[in-house]
Each structure stands twice: as C-alpha cells, then as structure tokens.
Short mmCIF file of C-alpha atoms in Angstrom, two decimals:
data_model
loop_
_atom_site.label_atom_id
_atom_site.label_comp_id
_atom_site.label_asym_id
_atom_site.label_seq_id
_atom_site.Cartn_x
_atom_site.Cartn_y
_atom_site.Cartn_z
CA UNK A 1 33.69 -23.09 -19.48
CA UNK A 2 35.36 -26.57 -18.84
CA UNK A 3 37.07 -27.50 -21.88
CA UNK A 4 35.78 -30.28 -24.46
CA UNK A 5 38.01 -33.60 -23.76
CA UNK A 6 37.98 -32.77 -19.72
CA UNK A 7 36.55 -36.22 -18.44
CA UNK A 8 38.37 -37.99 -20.84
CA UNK A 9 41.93 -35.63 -19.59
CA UNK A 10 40.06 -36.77 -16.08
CA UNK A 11 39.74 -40.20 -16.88
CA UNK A 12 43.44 -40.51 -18.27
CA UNK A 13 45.36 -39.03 -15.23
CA UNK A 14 43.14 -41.27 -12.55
CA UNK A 15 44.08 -44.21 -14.45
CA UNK A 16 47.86 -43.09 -14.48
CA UNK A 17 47.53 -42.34 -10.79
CA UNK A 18 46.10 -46.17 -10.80
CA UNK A 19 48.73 -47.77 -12.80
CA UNK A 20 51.74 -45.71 -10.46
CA UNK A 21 52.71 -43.54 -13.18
CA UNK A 22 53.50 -40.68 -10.56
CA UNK A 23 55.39 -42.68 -8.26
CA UNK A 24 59.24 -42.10 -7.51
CA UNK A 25 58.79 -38.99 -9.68
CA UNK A 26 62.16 -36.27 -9.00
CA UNK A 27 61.12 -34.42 -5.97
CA UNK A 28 57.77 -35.93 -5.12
CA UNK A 29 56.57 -34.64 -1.33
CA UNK A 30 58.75 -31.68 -1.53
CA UNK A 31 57.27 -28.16 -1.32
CA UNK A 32 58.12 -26.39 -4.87
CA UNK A 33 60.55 -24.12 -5.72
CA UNK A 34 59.82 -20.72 -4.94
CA UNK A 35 58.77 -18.24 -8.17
CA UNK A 36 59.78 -14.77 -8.10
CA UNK A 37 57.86 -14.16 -11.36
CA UNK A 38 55.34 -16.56 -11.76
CA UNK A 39 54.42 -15.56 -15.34
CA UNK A 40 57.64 -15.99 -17.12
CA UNK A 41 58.71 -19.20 -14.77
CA UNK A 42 58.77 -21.45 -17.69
CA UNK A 43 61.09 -19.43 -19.74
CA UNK A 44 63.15 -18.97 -16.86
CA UNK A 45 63.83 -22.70 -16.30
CA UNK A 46 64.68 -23.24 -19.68
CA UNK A 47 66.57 -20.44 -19.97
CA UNK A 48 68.57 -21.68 -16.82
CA UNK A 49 68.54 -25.42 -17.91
CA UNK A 50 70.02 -24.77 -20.96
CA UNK A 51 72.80 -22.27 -19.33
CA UNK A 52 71.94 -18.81 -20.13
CA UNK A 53 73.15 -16.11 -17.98
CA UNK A 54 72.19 -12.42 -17.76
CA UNK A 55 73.89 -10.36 -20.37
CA UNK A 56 76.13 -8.64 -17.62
CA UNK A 57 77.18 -12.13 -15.99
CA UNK A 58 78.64 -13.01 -19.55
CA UNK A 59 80.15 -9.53 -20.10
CA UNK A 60 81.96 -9.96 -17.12
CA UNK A 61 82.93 -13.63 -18.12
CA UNK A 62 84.55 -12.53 -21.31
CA UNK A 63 86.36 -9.82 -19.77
CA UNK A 64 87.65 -11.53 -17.44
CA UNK A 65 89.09 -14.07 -20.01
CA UNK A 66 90.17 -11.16 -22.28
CA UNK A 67 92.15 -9.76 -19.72
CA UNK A 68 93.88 -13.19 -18.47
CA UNK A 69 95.16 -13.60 -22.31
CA UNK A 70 96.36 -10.34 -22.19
CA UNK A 71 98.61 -11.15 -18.94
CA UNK A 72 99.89 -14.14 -21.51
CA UNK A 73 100.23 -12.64 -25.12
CA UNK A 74 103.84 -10.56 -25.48
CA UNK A 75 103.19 -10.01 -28.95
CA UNK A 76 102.16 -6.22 -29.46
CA UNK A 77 99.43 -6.29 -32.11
CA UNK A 78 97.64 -9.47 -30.20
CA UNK A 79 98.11 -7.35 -27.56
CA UNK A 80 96.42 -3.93 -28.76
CA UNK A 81 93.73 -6.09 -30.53
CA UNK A 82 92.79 -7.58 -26.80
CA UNK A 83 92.91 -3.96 -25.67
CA UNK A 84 90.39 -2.81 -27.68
CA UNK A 85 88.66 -5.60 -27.38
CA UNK A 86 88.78 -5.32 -23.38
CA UNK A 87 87.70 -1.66 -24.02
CA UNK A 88 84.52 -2.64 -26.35
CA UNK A 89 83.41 -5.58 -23.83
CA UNK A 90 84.07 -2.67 -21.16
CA UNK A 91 81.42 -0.18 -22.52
CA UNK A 92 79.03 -2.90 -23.16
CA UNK A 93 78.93 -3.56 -19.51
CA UNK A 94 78.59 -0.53 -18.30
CA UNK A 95 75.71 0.08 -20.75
CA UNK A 96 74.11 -3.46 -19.61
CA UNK A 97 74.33 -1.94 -16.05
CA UNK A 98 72.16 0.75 -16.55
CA UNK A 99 69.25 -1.15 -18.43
#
C-alpha cells in the first residue's frame, strides 16, 4: 500500500531535482559507505558523530590517564585514592571484556 501524500512526496523531490537542490551535495557519485549492521546504521552514525566510543575503548582511556597522574602525584593519599581508583576502572574492564 503506497502511502497517502506519495505523488505529492513525488512531485516535491522532481521539482528539487529541477531546481538543483541535489547538486554539489557531500559525496555525490561516490559508492556509500559500507554497513556492517544495516538495522542499527543510524544510531551508529550518531553515536559516532557525536563521539561515543565502546565502553571498553573509554575504560581503557581513563586508565590510562589514571595511571599517568599517578606517575605525577607524590602525595600518598592522592596516591592510594588513584590506586583504587585504577583498581575499580580495572575490574570494570575486564567485566566489559567478557560481555
């Protein structure tokens, strides 16, 4: 079953075509991108657009952070509180891993 406004939807992109609305659009007569998973691709691209990154990527961001203020901080209660926190961020990757 076509749906209600089609010719009118018809109408309005042959007269956009007409007027050069799709002209020098971003990446016009290249192939498109490749989709691994076709039914989530537009959460993926916003996901990725707006920076998100796989819990384990970020895990391994913050520990690596963690451990480089570590390296500077002298100061031993900064310096257990990183530890712990190292340790926390630690098991929470390894439990991301398996999922």
């Amino acid at each position: 079953m076509d749906h209600p406004l089609i010719d009118l939807i018809n109408a309005r992109i042959a007269a956009a075509e007409r007027d050069g609305a799709f002209d020098k659009l971003e990446g016009a007569g290249q192939p498109l991108p490749t989709c691994d998973d076709p039914e989530n691709a537009v959460m993926t691209r916003i996901l990725k657009e707006n920076g998100a990154v796989p819990e384990v990527v970020a895990l391994i961001r913050e520990l690596a952070e963690l451990r480089a203020r570590l390296r500077d901080t002298h100061d031993r209660t900064a310096r257990a509180g990183l530890i712990r926190e190292i340790a926390l961020r630690d098991t929470r990757l390894e439990i991301a891993k398996r999922r």
